[in-house]
Tab-separated table of C-alpha atoms in Angstrom:
chain	number	residue	atom	x	y	z
O	255	UNK	CA	45.350	-24.520	119.702
O	256	UNK	CA	48.100	-27.129	119.508
O	257	UNK	CA	51.760	-26.553	118.930
O	258	UNK	CA	53.041	-27.180	115.661
O	259	UNK	CA	55.398	-30.058	115.393
O	260	UNK	CA	58.783	-29.737	113.250
O	261	UNK	CA	59.498	-31.122	110.219
O	262	UNK	CA	60.324	-34.790	110.589
O	263	UNK	CA	60.513	-34.490	113.996
O	264	UNK	CA	57.342	-35.474	114.835
O	265	UNK	CA	57.181	-39.200	114.174
O	266	UNK	CA	56.671	-41.293	116.739
O	267	UNK	CA	59.191	-43.943	118.080
O	268	UNK	CA	57.278	-46.762	116.333
O	269	UNK	CA	57.215	-44.746	112.910
O	270	UNK	CA	61.367	-44.314	113.042
O	271	UNK	CA	61.654	-47.949	113.860
O	272	UNK	CA	59.698	-48.324	110.477
O	273	UNK	CA	61.256	-46.121	108.692
O	274	UNK	CA	64.840	-47.503	109.720
O	275	UNK	CA	63.254	-51.367	109.105
O	276	UNK	CA	62.433	-50.344	105.504
O	277	UNK	CA	65.590	-48.169	105.043
O	278	UNK	CA	67.689	-51.541	105.969
O	279	UNK	CA	65.733	-53.338	103.639
O	280	UNK	CA	66.199	-50.864	100.727
O	281	UNK	CA	69.720	-51.097	101.649
O	282	UNK	CA	69.996	-54.533	101.827
O	283	UNK	CA	67.871	-54.855	98.528
O	284	UNK	CA	70.524	-52.475	97.138
O	285	UNK	CA	73.321	-54.194	98.421
O	286	UNK	CA	71.854	-57.610	96.791
O	287	UNK	CA	71.657	-56.038	93.615
O	288	UNK	CA	75.001	-54.491	93.407
O	289	UNK	CA	76.433	-58.511	94.527
O	290	UNK	CA	74.251	-59.670	91.679
O	291	UNK	CA	75.527	-57.333	89.299
O	292	UNK	CA	79.365	-57.574	90.090
O	293	UNK	CA	78.408	-61.306	90.573
O	294	UNK	CA	77.262	-61.301	86.623
O	295	UNK	CA	79.997	-58.779	85.428
O	296	UNK	CA	82.245	-61.323	87.201
O	297	UNK	CA	81.377	-63.994	85.655
O	298	UNK	CA	81.220	-62.387	82.044
O	299	UNK	CA	84.743	-61.411	82.563
O	300	UNK	CA	85.794	-64.731	83.423
O	301	UNK	CA	84.297	-65.886	80.366
O	302	UNK	CA	85.761	-63.409	78.162
O	303	UNK	CA	89.014	-64.327	80.003
O	304	UNK	CA	88.429	-67.969	79.421
O	305	UNK	CA	87.833	-67.351	75.463
O	306	UNK	CA	90.963	-65.221	75.730
O	307	UNK	CA	93.014	-67.557	77.550
O	308	UNK	CA	91.791	-70.506	74.646
O	309	UNK	CA	92.419	-68.123	71.779
O	310	UNK	CA	96.180	-67.569	73.358
O	311	UNK	CA	96.493	-71.331	74.212
O	312	UNK	CA	95.369	-72.047	70.422
O	313	UNK	CA	97.888	-69.133	69.153
O	314	UNK	CA	100.790	-70.346	71.264
O	315	UNK	CA	100.147	-74.424	70.584
O	316	UNK	CA	100.517	-73.190	66.761
O	317	UNK	CA	103.220	-71.224	67.042
O	318	UNK	CA	105.186	-74.096	68.883
O	319	UNK	CA	104.113	-76.396	66.561
O	320	UNK	CA	105.539	-74.324	63.593
O	321	UNK	CA	109.022	-73.432	65.318
O	322	UNK	CA	109.255	-77.234	66.182
O	323	UNK	CA	108.535	-78.188	62.840
O	324	UNK	CA	110.732	-75.402	61.403
O	325	UNK	CA	113.804	-77.287	63.965
O	326	UNK	CA	113.018	-80.601	63.125
O	327	UNK	CA	113.035	-79.753	59.390
O	328	UNK	CA	116.320	-78.054	59.539
O	329	UNK	CA	117.692	-80.645	61.698
O	330	UNK	CA	116.440	-83.389	59.189
O	331	UNK	CA	117.934	-81.557	56.316
O	332	UNK	CA	121.666	-81.679	58.048
O	333	UNK	CA	121.098	-85.129	58.706
O	334	UNK	CA	120.123	-85.413	55.025
O	335	UNK	CA	123.263	-83.277	53.764
O	336	UNK	CA	124.997	-85.435	55.852
O	337	UNK	CA	124.098	-88.627	54.649
O	338	UNK	CA	124.812	-87.562	51.182
O	339	UNK	CA	128.004	-86.564	51.893
O	340	UNK	CA	128.874	-89.737	53.404
O	341	UNK	CA	127.450	-92.080	50.410
O	342	UNK	CA	128.879	-89.569	47.888
O	343	UNK	CA	132.301	-90.495	49.917
O	344	UNK	CA	131.655	-94.154	49.943
O	345	UNK	CA	130.864	-93.965	46.251
O	346	UNK	CA	133.910	-92.446	45.568
O	347	UNK	CA	135.771	-94.913	47.272
O	348	UNK	CA	133.774	-97.799	45.667
O	349	UNK	CA	134.480	-96.344	42.462
O	350	UNK	CA	138.445	-96.224	43.139
O	351	UNK	CA	138.429	-99.984	44.727
O	352	UNK	CA	136.602	-101.270	41.173
O	353	UNK	CA	139.060	-99.299	39.373
O	354	UNK	CA	141.770	-100.720	41.291
O	355	UNK	CA	140.166	-104.388	41.215
O	356	UNK	CA	139.390	-103.471	36.867
O	357	UNK	CA	143.117	-102.895	36.605
O	358	UNK	CA	144.423	-105.868	38.563
O	359	UNK	CA	142.351	-108.208	36.703
O	360	UNK	CA	143.240	-106.634	33.045
O	361	UNK	CA	147.159	-107.247	34.732
O	362	UNK	CA	145.891	-111.071	35.617
O	363	UNK	CA	144.107	-111.390	31.960
O	364	UNK	CA	147.430	-109.950	30.489
O	365	UNK	CA	149.544	-111.905	32.512
O	366	UNK	CA	147.513	-115.203	31.680
O	367	UNK	CA	147.479	-114.543	27.912
O	368	UNK	CA	151.259	-114.188	28.089
O	369	UNK	CA	151.470	-117.450	30.242
O	370	UNK	CA	149.141	-119.223	27.813
O	371	UNK	CA	151.603	-117.733	24.595
O	372	UNK	CA	154.837	-118.662	26.209
O	373	UNK	CA	152.962	-122.297	26.673
O	374	UNK	CA	152.247	-122.601	23.380
O	375	UNK	CA	155.592	-121.484	22.092
O	376	UNK	CA	156.946	-124.189	24.184
O	377	UNK	CA	154.724	-126.941	23.270
O	378	UNK	CA	155.134	-126.234	19.478
O	379	UNK	CA	158.951	-125.718	20.335
O	380	UNK	CA	158.533	-129.359	21.398
O	381	UNK	CA	156.555	-130.501	18.669
O	382	UNK	CA	159.265	-129.206	16.217
O	383	UNK	CA	161.862	-130.852	18.016
O	384	UNK	CA	159.929	-134.116	17.715
O	385	UNK	CA	159.214	-133.682	14.258
O	386	UNK	CA	162.942	-133.020	13.810
O	387	UNK	CA	163.733	-136.254	15.583
O	388	UNK	CA	161.745	-138.541	13.844
O	389	UNK	CA	162.690	-136.699	10.578
O	390	UNK	CA	166.397	-137.555	11.375
O	391	UNK	CA	165.009	-141.491	12.471
O	392	UNK	CA	163.136	-141.555	9.175
O	393	UNK	CA	166.134	-140.584	7.256
O	394	UNK	CA	168.247	-143.470	8.906
O	395	UNK	CA	165.619	-146.014	8.282
O	396	UNK	CA	165.376	-145.082	4.385
O	397	UNK	CA	169.213	-144.947	4.443
O	398	UNK	CA	169.295	-148.395	6.110
O	399	UNK	CA	166.387	-149.808	3.799
O	400	UNK	CA	168.752	-148.766	0.872
O	401	UNK	CA	171.665	-150.044	2.046
O	402	UNK	CA	170.069	-153.284	2.350
O	403	UNK	CA	168.139	-153.354	-0.950
O	404	UNK	CA	171.274	-152.365	-2.573
O	405	UNK	CA	172.557	-155.594	-0.716
O	406	UNK	CA	170.249	-157.489	-1.144
O	407	UNK	CA	169.823	-156.891	-5.083
O	408	UNK	CA	173.801	-157.530	-5.352
O	409	UNK	CA	173.075	-161.016	-3.578
O	410	UNK	CA	170.347	-161.358	-5.449
O	411	UNK	CA	172.272	-160.575	-8.880
O	412	UNK	CA	174.838	-162.837	-7.628
O	413	UNK	CA	172.439	-165.881	-6.887
O	414	UNK	CA	170.750	-165.314	-10.273
O	415	UNK	CA	174.141	-165.674	-12.299
O	416	UNK	CA	174.847	-168.861	-10.412
O	417	UNK	CA	172.072	-169.970	-10.421
O	418	UNK	CA	171.873	-169.572	-14.591
O	419	UNK	CA	175.297	-171.426	-15.013
O	420	UNK	CA	174.298	-173.901	-12.783
O	421	UNK	CA	171.020	-174.295	-15.134
O	422	UNK	CA	172.627	-174.325	-18.310
O	423	UNK	CA	175.258	-176.706	-17.022
O	424	UNK	CA	172.624	-179.024	-16.406
O	425	UNK	CA	171.226	-178.503	-19.762
O	426	UNK	CA	173.858	-178.507	-21.528
O	427	UNK	CA	174.776	-182.617	-20.530
O	428	UNK	CA	171.366	-183.672	-19.770
O	429	UNK	CA	172.353	-186.192	-22.492
O	430	UNK	CA	176.195	-187.552	-20.812
O	431	UNK	CA	173.625	-189.119	-18.188
O	432	UNK	CA	170.007	-188.920	-18.619
O	433	UNK	CA	169.132	-192.237	-16.128
O	434	UNK	CA	171.238	-190.626	-13.013
O	435	UNK	CA	170.047	-188.652	-10.560
O	436	UNK	CA	170.912	-184.908	-9.883
O	437	UNK	CA	174.185	-183.972	-8.498
O	438	UNK	CA	175.011	-183.604	-4.906
O	439	UNK	CA	175.753	-179.836	-5.362
O	440	UNK	CA	172.245	-179.234	-6.550
O	441	UNK	CA	170.644	-179.905	-3.285
O	442	UNK	CA	173.314	-178.015	-1.135
O	443	UNK	CA	172.641	-175.143	-3.493
O	444	UNK	CA	168.764	-175.473	-3.229
O	445	UNK	CA	169.218	-175.297	0.308
O	446	UNK	CA	171.583	-172.325	0.470
O	447	UNK	CA	169.358	-170.578	-1.822
O	448	UNK	CA	166.352	-171.415	0.750
O	449	UNK	CA	168.417	-170.318	3.547
O	450	UNK	CA	169.434	-167.311	1.913
O	451	UNK	CA	166.118	-166.148	1.405
O	452	UNK	CA	164.873	-167.019	5.184
O	453	UNK	CA	167.895	-164.963	5.947
O	454	UNK	CA	167.057	-162.428	3.859
O	455	UNK	CA	163.065	-162.102	5.416
O	456	UNK	CA	164.706	-162.284	8.722
O	457	UNK	CA	167.053	-159.663	8.425
O	458	UNK	CA	164.253	-157.211	6.926
O	459	UNK	CA	161.902	-158.099	9.549
O	460	UNK	CA	164.935	-157.527	12.194
O	461	UNK	CA	165.283	-154.071	10.531
O	462	UNK	CA	161.784	-153.460	10.553
O	463	UNK	CA	161.302	-154.385	14.205
O	464	UNK	CA	164.439	-152.567	15.429
O	465	UNK	CA	162.987	-149.267	13.932
O	466	UNK	CA	159.839	-149.522	15.259
O	467	UNK	CA	161.052	-150.421	18.794
O	468	UNK	CA	163.444	-147.295	18.516
O	469	UNK	CA	160.491	-145.277	17.181
O	470	UNK	CA	158.016	-146.336	20.340
O	471	UNK	CA	161.065	-145.887	22.711
O	472	UNK	CA	161.871	-142.130	21.478
O	473	UNK	CA	157.927	-142.154	21.855
O	474	UNK	CA	157.225	-143.242	25.292
O	475	UNK	CA	160.519	-141.366	26.634
O	476	UNK	CA	159.234	-137.860	24.628
O	477	UNK	CA	155.342	-138.355	25.948
O	478	UNK	CA	155.739	-138.206	29.680
O	479	UNK	CA	158.117	-135.399	29.301
O	480	UNK	CA	155.464	-133.410	27.001
O	481	UNK	CA	152.778	-134.079	29.398
O	482	UNK	CA	155.033	-133.316	32.204
O	483	UNK	CA	155.505	-130.051	30.937
O	484	UNK	CA	152.265	-129.364	29.843
O	485	UNK	CA	151.049	-129.709	33.673
O	486	UNK	CA	154.252	-127.640	34.623
O	487	UNK	CA	153.463	-124.840	32.716
O	488	UNK	CA	149.843	-125.130	33.714
O	489	UNK	CA	149.702	-125.615	37.207
O	490	UNK	CA	152.939	-123.863	38.404
O	491	UNK	CA	152.639	-120.469	36.003
O	492	UNK	CA	148.908	-120.509	35.585
O	493	UNK	CA	147.887	-121.302	39.339
O	494	UNK	CA	148.779	-117.989	41.040
O	495	UNK	CA	147.393	-116.266	37.983
O	496	UNK	CA	144.222	-118.261	38.450
O	497	UNK	CA	144.241	-117.480	42.288
O	498	UNK	CA	144.512	-113.788	41.512
O	499	UNK	CA	142.024	-114.201	39.095
O	500	UNK	CA	139.930	-115.403	40.908
O	501	UNK	CA	140.332	-113.211	44.090
O	502	UNK	CA	139.498	-110.491	41.809
O	503	UNK	CA	136.377	-111.667	40.421
O	504	UNK	CA	134.807	-112.660	43.896
O	505	UNK	CA	135.860	-109.020	45.272
O	506	UNK	CA	134.248	-107.297	42.147
O	507	UNK	CA	131.066	-109.396	42.809
O	508	UNK	CA	130.948	-108.555	46.304
O	509	UNK	CA	132.026	-104.508	45.711
O	510	UNK	CA	129.052	-104.745	43.054
O	511	UNK	CA	126.718	-106.381	45.454
O	512	UNK	CA	127.763	-103.426	48.312
O	513	UNK	CA	127.115	-100.965	45.652
O	514	UNK	CA	123.564	-102.002	44.925
O	515	UNK	CA	123.016	-102.183	48.650
O	516	UNK	CA	124.156	-98.475	48.841
O	517	UNK	CA	121.929	-97.379	46.353
O	518	UNK	CA	119.082	-98.837	47.657
O	519	UNK	CA	119.387	-97.069	50.703
O	520	UNK	CA	120.099	-93.895	48.742
O	521	UNK	CA	116.874	-94.173	47.067
O	522	UNK	CA	114.983	-94.670	50.675
O	523	UNK	CA	116.715	-91.809	52.182
O	524	UNK	CA	115.477	-89.657	49.012
O	525	UNK	CA	112.013	-91.083	49.053
O	526	UNK	CA	112.247	-90.336	52.871
O	527	UNK	CA	113.491	-86.682	52.241
O	528	UNK	CA	110.689	-86.185	49.801
O	529	UNK	CA	107.796	-87.279	51.903
O	530	UNK	CA	109.188	-85.280	54.461
O	531	UNK	CA	109.397	-81.913	52.306
O	532	UNK	CA	105.671	-83.223	51.048
O	533	UNK	CA	104.460	-83.270	55.018
O	534	UNK	CA	106.302	-80.098	55.846
O	535	UNK	CA	104.924	-77.781	53.030
O	536	UNK	CA	101.464	-79.839	52.188
O	537	UNK	CA	98.339	-78.376	52.960
O	538	UNK	CA	97.401	-80.886	54.965
O	539	UNK	CA	100.532	-81.666	56.806
O	540	UNK	CA	101.039	-83.771	60.491
O	541	UNK	CA	101.887	-81.457	62.723
O	542	UNK	CA	103.639	-82.414	65.997
O	543	UNK	CA	101.674	-81.100	68.965
O	544	UNK	CA	103.693	-80.311	72.345
O	545	UNK	CA	102.638	-78.901	75.689
O	546	UNK	CA	103.181	-75.424	75.754
O	547	UNK	CA	105.293	-74.657	79.036
O	548	UNK	CA	103.148	-73.981	82.145
O	549	UNK	CA	103.809	-72.769	85.381
O	550	UNK	CA	103.247	-74.625	88.790
O	551	UNK	CA	102.517	-71.997	90.772
O	552	UNK	CA	99.016	-72.037	92.404
O	553	UNK	CA	96.991	-69.055	90.911
O	554	UNK	CA	95.775	-66.541	93.710
O	555	UNK	CA	92.483	-65.564	94.549
O	556	UNK	CA	93.161	-62.017	94.089
O	557	UNK	CA	95.279	-62.468	90.714
O	558	UNK	CA	94.546	-60.840	87.699
O	559	UNK	CA	94.350	-62.230	84.202
O	560	UNK	CA	96.550	-60.752	81.743
O	561	UNK	CA	96.366	-61.418	77.522
O	562	UNK	CA	100.009	-62.015	76.309
O	563	UNK	CA	100.733	-61.905	72.689
O	564	UNK	CA	101.672	-65.146	71.131
O	565	UNK	CA	104.904	-63.310	69.654
O	566	UNK	CA	106.265	-62.102	72.833
O	567	UNK	CA	105.538	-65.762	74.598
O	568	UNK	CA	107.558	-67.242	71.877
O	569	UNK	CA	110.168	-64.598	71.441
O	570	UNK	CA	110.792	-65.152	75.321
O	571	UNK	CA	110.401	-69.085	75.067
O	572	UNK	CA	113.481	-68.927	72.354
């Protein structure tokens, strides 16, 4: 009877080689499956890490954006407060300047009114003095005319009496000398009366001419004095007042224009501040996006990815 072979020991060399090949193929297939499984696992893990990285990046960007917006808003609020204080201080200074200019203007108006009153008083005094002079001249003229009238009336009465006496004499003696010519004294008397009449007329005309000439001379003398006093009052006293008044009015207009410019600038600042508040607190606010801080170190092959919360990242960044 043939000898019994041991269990597993009766295989030939070829069978062992085949068995080893099959075993090697099985191990190789197993290794490939493990490698494929590991590859799929790593790919899945990489995708998860990429998704987590994107989410963390988005959270960091949002947090960074909010922090920048808050910081910028605080800075803008501080700048607006400083600008408002500066504007209020400038407005106070301008109000003080305007009050001073108004006080100067009132003082100038008071001085102008005082100068005008003094000028009118001087003119009234000159007019009163001229009226007194004219009144005295009129009185002198009336006195002269009265004396002249009394003298002429006396001479006229004398002449009338003499002429009446001569006429009576001539009428009493017409029969004694009817055919004779008039007496020689009659022609002399007639010439004397004629010369007396013309002399009286010439004296009256001379008196009137002298009075008119004196009045005209006095008026020509007083008129340039009045004009000179009026010009002196207008230019010597009112000229500095008018200069100060014009300067005050011009400065007041300049300050009013500057105040209007500052008011317009303040309105623009208030509009910008309101727009900024709406942009920060609104639902559709425009946010400033800045790049999150990253490292420049190249990633290692065996480097592990860690998920970091955005709060910790923001805390360390601040």
